Amino acid sequence: MHSFLRDMLLYRRFEEAAEEAYAIGKIGGFCHLHIGQEAVALGMIGPLRQEDYVLTAYRDHTQALAKGVEAGPVMAELFGRAGGSALGKGGSMHIFGADVGFMGGHGIVGSQIPLATGIGWAIRYRGGDEVCVCFLGDAAVNQGAFWESLNMAAVWKLPVIYVVENNEYGMGTAFRRVSALPVVERAGGTGVPAHAVDGQDVLASWRLMERLVADVRSGAGPQYVDARTYRFKGHSMSDPVSGTYRSKEEVEGRKREDDPITRLRDRLLDAELLTKKELEAMDGEAREVVNEAVRFAGESPPPSPEELYSHAYAEINEHGRLFLDGRDR
């Protein structure tokens, strides 16, 4: 469990550094922080193998780290530098790490859901046993692509786990204002089994995901998870933490009672499995990794103009279609 705490401290310190860099103009465009939701990233990605796949939306920094993308290239991507994980051409919302199965953050709400379904189809087509995990926000369950993707995944029993990071707000709108049904019931009618978990409890999240991954790998078909969490920051850096759509008292109360890092820390301290000295050492290590990532990003050059059109188009299958029975034409 020490490694769980160490990883979540790294995610928190990384996001704090990104917040600071954005405030002083080192990061342009949008920047969506994941602070408060670290246990979902670790608990849902930790049980995967490197060859498994993860896709997510625009709040993607910690999930990239959890899947194995190094902190330096993630920070350099936020800075828009050539050393970034997408060569500085994607920015905060488009972190990629294909070599470790991180198939991107995606800026359009819900756009990653059909892409993940397509990866699930490709896994099945090739006869592999990999699993694809697709993160989405609670607002994305209102997209048509959500229903179409879950329906197709259920029909074809695709190895995809759809994880809703249910932080209660779609930008500035409370989920209860746009849905008569709770998040966990939104997969109803598609045939995809639904599960709910306390997303602020990293151990509960890890245990659930460990079981689901094993089931999906053995052919159980797609699964749907309502991971109940809460973001401590605004929707993005341009959005206030509180005051417009949620009160300061609400946010401060959730930070006091529901911080996933504090909950794990206190659990370990109470069980005498952790000392304050060990905790300080872990935090110091996390800060060193992040400081080095900021230094790497700052020293990395901007992308060259010649790079503008590279990686813009992909090779396509000349036969045009693929078939589920293995035919190629």
CSV table of C-alpha atoms in Angstrom, one decimal:
chain,number,residue,atom,x,y,z
A,1,MET,CA,0.0,0.0,0.0
A,2,HIS,CA,3.0,2.3,0.3
A,3,SER,CA,3.3,2.3,-3.5
A,4,PHE,CA,-0.4,3.3,-3.7
A,5,LEU,CA,0.3,6.3,-1.5
A,6,ARG,CA,3.5,7.2,-3.4
A,7,ASP,CA,1.8,7.1,-6.8
A,8,MET,CA,-1.1,9.2,-5.6
A,9,LEU,CA,1.2,11.8,-4.1
A,10,LEU,CA,3.0,12.0,-7.4
A,11,TYR,CA,-0.3,12.6,-9.2
A,12,ARG,CA,-1.2,15.4,-6.7
A,13,ARG,CA,2.2,17.1,-6.9
A,14,PHE,CA,2.2,16.9,-10.7
A,15,GLU,CA,-1.2,18.6,-10.9
A,16,GLU,CA,-0.2,21.3,-8.4
A,17,ALA,CA,2.9,22.0,-10.6
A,18,ALA,CA,0.7,22.2,-13.7
A,19,GLU,CA,-1.6,24.6,-12.0
A,20,GLU,CA,1.3,26.8,-11.1
A,21,ALA,CA,2.8,26.6,-14.6
A,22,TYR,CA,-0.5,27.6,-16.1
A,23,ALA,CA,-0.9,30.6,-13.8
A,24,ILE,CA,2.5,32.0,-14.9
A,25,GLY,CA,1.8,31.4,-18.6
A,26,LYS,CA,3.9,28.3,-19.2
A,27,ILE,CA,0.9,26.4,-20.4
A,28,GLY,CA,-1.5,27.8,-23.0
A,29,GLY,CA,-5.0,26.8,-24.0
A,30,PHE,CA,-7.1,24.7,-21.7
A,31,CYS,CA,-5.9,22.8,-18.6
A,32,HIS,CA,-8.2,20.4,-16.7
A,33,LEU,CA,-6.9,19.3,-13.3
A,34,HIS,CA,-7.6,15.9,-11.7
A,35,ILE,CA,-7.0,16.9,-8.1
A,36,GLY,CA,-9.4,14.9,-5.9
A,37,GLN,CA,-9.8,12.1,-8.3
A,38,GLU,CA,-6.4,10.4,-8.0
A,39,ALA,CA,-7.8,7.1,-6.5
A,40,VAL,CA,-9.9,6.5,-9.7
A,41,ALA,CA,-6.8,6.7,-11.9
A,42,LEU,CA,-4.7,4.4,-9.7
A,43,GLY,CA,-7.4,2.0,-8.7
A,44,MET,CA,-8.8,1.6,-12.2
A,45,ILE,CA,-5.5,1.5,-14.2
A,46,GLY,CA,-3.2,-0.2,-11.7
A,47,PRO,CA,-4.6,-3.8,-12.2
A,48,LEU,CA,-4.0,-3.6,-16.0
A,49,ARG,CA,-1.1,-5.0,-17.9
A,50,GLN,CA,1.1,-2.8,-20.1
A,51,GLU,CA,-0.4,-4.2,-23.3
A,52,ASP,CA,-3.9,-3.3,-22.2
A,53,TYR,CA,-5.4,0.0,-23.4
A,54,VAL,CA,-6.7,3.1,-21.8
A,55,LEU,CA,-8.5,6.0,-23.4
A,56,THR,CA,-9.9,9.0,-21.6
A,57,ALA,CA,-11.3,12.5,-22.0
A,58,TYR,CA,-9.5,15.9,-21.5
A,59,ARG,CA,-8.8,15.4,-17.7
A,60,ASP,CA,-6.0,13.1,-18.7
A,61,HIS,CA,-2.7,13.9,-16.9
A,62,THR,CA,-2.8,11.5,-14.0
A,63,GLN,CA,-4.2,8.7,-16.1
A,64,ALA,CA,-1.3,9.0,-18.4
A,65,LEU,CA,1.1,8.7,-15.5
A,66,ALA,CA,-0.8,5.8,-14.1
A,67,LYS,CA,-0.6,3.9,-17.4
A,68,GLY,CA,3.2,4.4,-17.5
A,69,VAL,CA,3.9,7.6,-19.5
A,70,GLU,CA,6.9,9.4,-17.9
A,71,ALA,CA,6.3,12.6,-16.0
A,72,GLY,CA,8.7,14.6,-18.1
A,73,PRO,CA,7.0,14.0,-21.5
A,74,VAL,CA,3.6,14.6,-19.9
A,75,MET,CA,4.7,18.0,-18.5
A,76,ALA,CA,6.4,18.9,-21.8
A,77,GLU,CA,3.2,18.2,-23.7
A,78,LEU,CA,1.4,20.6,-21.4
A,79,PHE,CA,4.1,23.2,-22.2
A,80,GLY,CA,3.6,22.5,-26.0
A,81,ARG,CA,7.2,21.4,-26.4
A,82,ALA,CA,8.9,18.9,-28.8
A,83,GLY,CA,9.8,16.6,-25.9
A,84,GLY,CA,6.1,16.1,-25.1
A,85,SER,CA,4.3,12.8,-25.4
A,86,ALA,CA,2.6,14.0,-28.6
A,87,LEU,CA,5.6,16.0,-29.7
A,88,GLY,CA,4.1,19.2,-28.4
A,89,LYS,CA,1.2,19.2,-30.9
A,90,GLY,CA,-1.6,18.0,-28.6
A,91,GLY,CA,-1.3,20.0,-25.4
A,92,SER,CA,-3.0,19.3,-22.1
A,93,MET,CA,-6.1,17.5,-23.5
A,94,HIS,CA,-4.2,15.2,-25.9
A,95,ILE,CA,-1.6,13.3,-23.9
A,96,PHE,CA,-0.6,10.0,-25.7
A,97,GLY,CA,1.6,7.1,-24.9
A,98,ALA,CA,0.9,4.4,-27.5
A,99,ASP,CA,4.0,2.4,-26.4
A,100,VAL,CA,2.4,1.8,-23.0
A,101,GLY,CA,-1.2,1.5,-24.3
A,102,PHE,CA,-2.3,5.0,-23.4
A,103,MET,CA,-4.4,5.9,-26.5
A,104,GLY,CA,-5.0,9.4,-25.6
A,105,GLY,CA,-6.9,12.1,-23.9
A,106,HIS,CA,-9.7,13.4,-26.2
A,107,GLY,CA,-11.1,16.9,-26.2
A,108,ILE,CA,-14.6,16.3,-27.5
A,109,VAL,CA,-17.0,15.1,-24.9
A,110,GLY,CA,-17.7,11.4,-25.4
A,111,SER,CA,-15.6,11.1,-28.5
A,112,GLN,CA,-13.3,8.5,-26.9
A,113,ILE,CA,-16.2,6.1,-26.3
A,114,PRO,CA,-16.7,4.8,-29.9
A,115,LEU,CA,-12.9,4.8,-30.3
A,116,ALA,CA,-12.5,2.5,-27.3
A,117,THR,CA,-15.3,0.3,-28.6
A,118,GLY,CA,-13.3,0.1,-31.9
A,119,ILE,CA,-10.2,-0.9,-30.0
A,120,GLY,CA,-12.2,-3.6,-28.2
A,121,TRP,CA,-13.4,-4.8,-31.6
A,122,ALA,CA,-9.8,-4.9,-32.9
A,123,ILE,CA,-8.7,-6.9,-29.9
A,124,ARG,CA,-11.4,-9.5,-30.6
A,125,TYR,CA,-10.7,-9.5,-34.3
A,126,ARG,CA,-7.0,-10.3,-33.6
A,127,GLY,CA,-7.9,-13.0,-31.0
A,128,GLY,CA,-6.0,-11.2,-28.2
A,129,ASP,CA,-6.8,-11.2,-24.5
A,130,GLU,CA,-6.1,-7.5,-23.9
A,131,VAL,CA,-8.6,-5.3,-22.1
A,132,CYS,CA,-9.5,-1.7,-23.1
A,133,VAL,CA,-10.6,0.7,-20.3
A,134,CYS,CA,-12.5,3.8,-21.4
A,135,PHE,CA,-12.8,6.7,-18.9
A,136,LEU,CA,-15.6,9.2,-19.4
A,137,GLY,CA,-17.2,12.0,-17.4
A,138,ASP,CA,-20.7,11.8,-16.1
A,139,ALA,CA,-21.9,14.4,-18.8
A,140,ALA,CA,-20.8,12.0,-21.5
A,141,VAL,CA,-23.5,9.4,-20.7
A,142,ASN,CA,-26.0,11.8,-22.4
A,143,GLN,CA,-24.2,11.5,-25.7
A,144,GLY,CA,-25.7,9.3,-28.4
A,145,ALA,CA,-22.3,7.7,-29.0
A,146,PHE,CA,-22.5,6.3,-25.4
A,147,TRP,CA,-25.6,4.3,-26.2
A,148,GLU,CA,-24.5,3.2,-29.6
A,149,SER,CA,-21.1,2.1,-28.3
A,150,LEU,CA,-22.4,0.1,-25.3
A,151,ASN,CA,-25.1,-1.6,-27.5
A,152,MET,CA,-22.5,-2.7,-30.0
A,153,ALA,CA,-20.0,-3.8,-27.3
A,154,ALA,CA,-22.8,-5.9,-25.7
A,155,VAL,CA,-23.8,-7.5,-29.0
A,156,TRP,CA,-20.2,-8.4,-29.9
A,157,LYS,CA,-19.1,-9.1,-26.2
A,158,LEU,CA,-16.1,-6.7,-26.6
A,159,PRO,CA,-13.4,-6.6,-23.9
A,160,VAL,CA,-14.1,-3.0,-22.9
A,161,ILE,CA,-14.7,-1.6,-19.4
A,162,TYR,CA,-16.5,1.8,-19.5
A,163,VAL,CA,-15.6,3.8,-16.3
A,164,VAL,CA,-17.6,6.9,-15.5
A,165,GLU,CA,-15.7,9.4,-13.4
A,166,ASN,CA,-18.8,10.5,-11.6
A,167,ASN,CA,-17.7,13.8,-10.0
A,168,GLU,CA,-21.3,15.1,-9.9
A,169,TYR,CA,-20.9,18.0,-12.3
A,170,GLY,CA,-20.7,18.3,-16.1
A,171,MET,CA,-18.7,21.5,-16.3
A,172,GLY,CA,-21.0,23.7,-14.2
A,173,THR,CA,-24.2,21.6,-14.2
A,174,ALA,CA,-25.1,19.2,-11.5
A,175,PHE,CA,-25.8,15.7,-12.9
A,176,ARG,CA,-29.1,15.5,-11.1
A,177,ARG,CA,-30.4,18.5,-13.1
A,178,VAL,CA,-29.9,16.7,-16.4
A,179,SER,CA,-30.8,13.1,-15.6
A,180,ALA,CA,-33.8,11.4,-13.8
A,181,LEU,CA,-31.7,8.3,-13.4
A,182,PRO,CA,-28.4,8.0,-11.4
A,183,VAL,CA,-25.2,7.3,-13.3
A,184,VAL,CA,-25.1,3.6,-12.3
A,185,GLU,CA,-28.5,3.0,-14.0
A,186,ARG,CA,-27.6,4.8,-17.3
A,187,ALA,CA,-26.3,1.6,-18.9
A,188,GLY,CA,-29.6,-0.1,-18.3
A,189,GLY,CA,-31.2,-1.5,-21.4
A,190,THR,CA,-27.9,-2.0,-23.2
A,191,GLY,CA,-27.1,-5.4,-21.7
A,192,VAL,CA,-23.8,-4.2,-20.2
A,193,PRO,CA,-23.5,-5.2,-16.5
A,194,ALA,CA,-23.2,-2.2,-14.2
A,195,HIS,CA,-21.2,-1.7,-11.0
A,196,ALA,CA,-20.7,1.1,-8.5
A,197,VAL,CA,-17.7,1.9,-6.3
A,198,ASP,CA,-16.5,4.6,-3.9
A,199,GLY,CA,-13.9,6.2,-6.2
A,200,GLN,CA,-12.3,8.0,-3.3
A,201,ASP,CA,-11.3,4.6,-1.8
A,202,VAL,CA,-8.3,3.3,-3.8
A,203,LEU,CA,-8.4,-0.1,-2.3
A,204,ALA,CA,-12.1,-0.6,-3.2
A,205,SER,CA,-11.5,0.7,-6.7
A,206,TRP,CA,-8.5,-1.6,-7.2
A,207,ARG,CA,-10.3,-4.7,-5.9
A,208,LEU,CA,-13.3,-4.1,-8.2
A,209,MET,CA,-11.2,-3.5,-11.2
A,210,GLU,CA,-9.0,-6.5,-10.5
A,211,ARG,CA,-12.1,-8.7,-10.6
A,212,LEU,CA,-13.6,-7.1,-13.7
A,213,VAL,CA,-10.4,-7.2,-15.7
A,214,ALA,CA,-10.1,-10.9,-15.0
A,215,ASP,CA,-13.7,-11.5,-16.0
A,216,VAL,CA,-13.4,-9.5,-19.2
A,217,ARG,CA,-10.1,-11.2,-20.1
A,218,SER,CA,-11.9,-14.6,-19.8
A,219,GLY,CA,-14.7,-13.6,-22.1
A,220,ALA,CA,-17.4,-12.0,-19.9
A,221,GLY,CA,-17.9,-9.1,-22.3
A,222,PRO,CA,-18.1,-5.3,-21.6
A,223,GLN,CA,-18.6,-3.9,-18.1
A,224,TYR,CA,-19.8,-0.5,-16.9
A,225,VAL,CA,-18.5,1.2,-13.7
A,226,ASP,CA,-19.9,4.2,-11.8
A,227,ALA,CA,-16.8,5.5,-9.9
A,228,ARG,CA,-18.1,8.0,-7.4
A,229,THR,CA,-15.6,10.8,-7.0
A,230,TYR,CA,-15.3,14.6,-6.6
A,231,ARG,CA,-13.0,17.2,-8.2
A,232,PHE,CA,-11.5,19.7,-5.8
A,233,LYS,CA,-10.8,22.2,-8.6
A,234,GLY,CA,-12.9,23.9,-11.2
A,235,HIS,CA,-13.9,22.2,-14.4
A,236,SER,CA,-10.8,23.8,-16.0
A,237,MET,CA,-8.3,26.5,-15.0
A,238,SER,CA,-10.7,29.2,-16.3
A,239,ASP,CA,-13.5,28.0,-14.0
A,240,PRO,CA,-13.7,29.0,-10.3
A,241,VAL,CA,-13.4,26.3,-7.7
A,242,SER,CA,-16.7,27.4,-6.1
A,243,GLY,CA,-19.2,30.2,-6.0
A,244,THR,CA,-21.2,29.8,-9.2
A,245,TYR,CA,-22.6,26.3,-9.3
A,246,ARG,CA,-21.4,24.9,-6.0
A,247,SER,CA,-20.8,26.5,-2.6
A,248,LYS,CA,-17.4,27.0,-0.9
A,249,GLU,CA,-18.8,25.1,2.0
A,250,GLU,CA,-19.6,22.1,-0.2
A,251,VAL,CA,-16.1,22.0,-1.7
A,252,GLU,CA,-14.3,22.5,1.6
A,253,GLY,CA,-16.4,19.8,3.3
A,254,ARG,CA,-15.7,17.3,0.6
A,255,LYS,CA,-11.9,18.1,0.7
A,256,ARG,CA,-12.0,17.5,4.5
A,257,GLU,CA,-14.0,14.3,4.4
A,258,ASP,CA,-13.2,12.7,1.0
A,259,ASP,CA,-9.6,13.4,0.0
A,260,PRO,CA,-8.5,10.0,-1.4
A,261,ILE,CA,-4.9,10.6,-0.3
A,262,THR,CA,-5.7,11.7,3.2
A,263,ARG,CA,-8.0,8.7,3.6
A,264,LEU,CA,-5.3,6.2,2.6
A,265,ARG,CA,-2.6,8.0,4.6
A,266,ASP,CA,-4.8,8.0,7.8
A,267,ARG,CA,-5.6,4.3,7.2
A,268,LEU,CA,-1.9,3.4,7.1
A,269,LEU,CA,-1.0,5.6,10.0
A,270,ASP,CA,-3.8,4.2,12.2
A,271,ALA,CA,-2.7,0.7,11.4
A,272,GLU,CA,0.9,1.6,12.2
A,273,LEU,CA,1.9,0.6,8.6
A,274,LEU,CA,3.4,4.0,8.0
A,275,THR,CA,5.4,6.6,9.9
A,276,LYS,CA,5.4,10.3,9.4
A,277,LYS,CA,9.1,10.1,8.4
A,278,GLU,CA,8.3,7.6,5.7
A,279,LEU,CA,5.4,9.9,4.5
A,280,GLU,CA,7.7,12.9,4.3
A,281,ALA,CA,10.2,10.9,2.3
A,282,MET,CA,7.6,9.8,-0.2
A,283,ASP,CA,6.3,13.3,-0.6
A,284,GLY,CA,9.9,14.5,-1.1
A,285,GLU,CA,10.5,11.9,-3.8
A,286,ALA,CA,7.3,12.9,-5.6
A,287,ARG,CA,8.3,16.6,-5.5
A,288,GLU,CA,11.7,15.7,-7.0
A,289,VAL,CA,10.2,13.8,-9.9
A,290,VAL,CA,7.8,16.7,-10.6
A,291,ASN,CA,10.6,19.3,-10.3
A,292,GLU,CA,12.6,17.3,-12.8
A,293,ALA,CA,9.6,17.0,-15.2
A,294,VAL,CA,9.2,20.8,-15.0
A,295,ARG,CA,12.9,21.3,-15.8
A,296,PHE,CA,12.7,18.9,-18.7
A,297,ALA,CA,9.6,20.6,-20.1
A,298,GLY,CA,11.2,24.1,-19.7
A,299,GLU,CA,14.4,23.1,-21.5
A,300,SER,CA,12.6,21.2,-24.3
A,301,PRO,CA,12.5,23.3,-27.6
A,302,PRO,CA,9.2,24.2,-29.4
A,303,PRO,CA,8.2,21.8,-32.2
A,304,SER,CA,9.7,22.7,-35.6
A,305,PRO,CA,7.4,24.1,-38.4
A,306,GLU,CA,8.4,21.0,-40.5
A,307,GLU,CA,6.6,18.8,-37.9
A,308,LEU,CA,3.2,20.5,-38.6
A,309,TYR,CA,1.9,17.8,-40.9
A,310,SER,CA,3.7,14.7,-39.6
A,311,HIS,CA,1.4,12.2,-37.8
A,312,ALA,CA,-1.7,14.0,-39.3
A,313,TYR,CA,-2.7,11.1,-41.5
A,314,ALA,CA,-2.6,7.3,-40.9
A,315,GLU,CA,-2.0,4.4,-43.2
A,316,ILE,CA,-5.3,2.8,-44.1
A,317,ASN,CA,-6.2,-0.8,-45.0
A,318,GLU,CA,-6.2,-0.9,-48.8
A,319,HIS,CA,-9.0,-3.5,-48.8
A,320,GLY,CA,-11.3,-1.0,-47.0
A,321,ARG,CA,-13.1,-3.4,-44.7
A,322,LEU,CA,-12.4,-5.8,-41.9
A,323,PHE,CA,-14.5,-8.8,-41.0
A,324,LEU,CA,-15.2,-10.3,-37.6
A,325,ASP,CA,-14.6,-13.9,-38.9
A,326,GLY,CA,-11.0,-13.1,-39.8
A,327,ARG,CA,-11.4,-12.5,-43.6
A,328,ASP,CA,-9.6,-9.4,-44.9
A,329,ARG,CA,-11.7,-8.9,-48.0
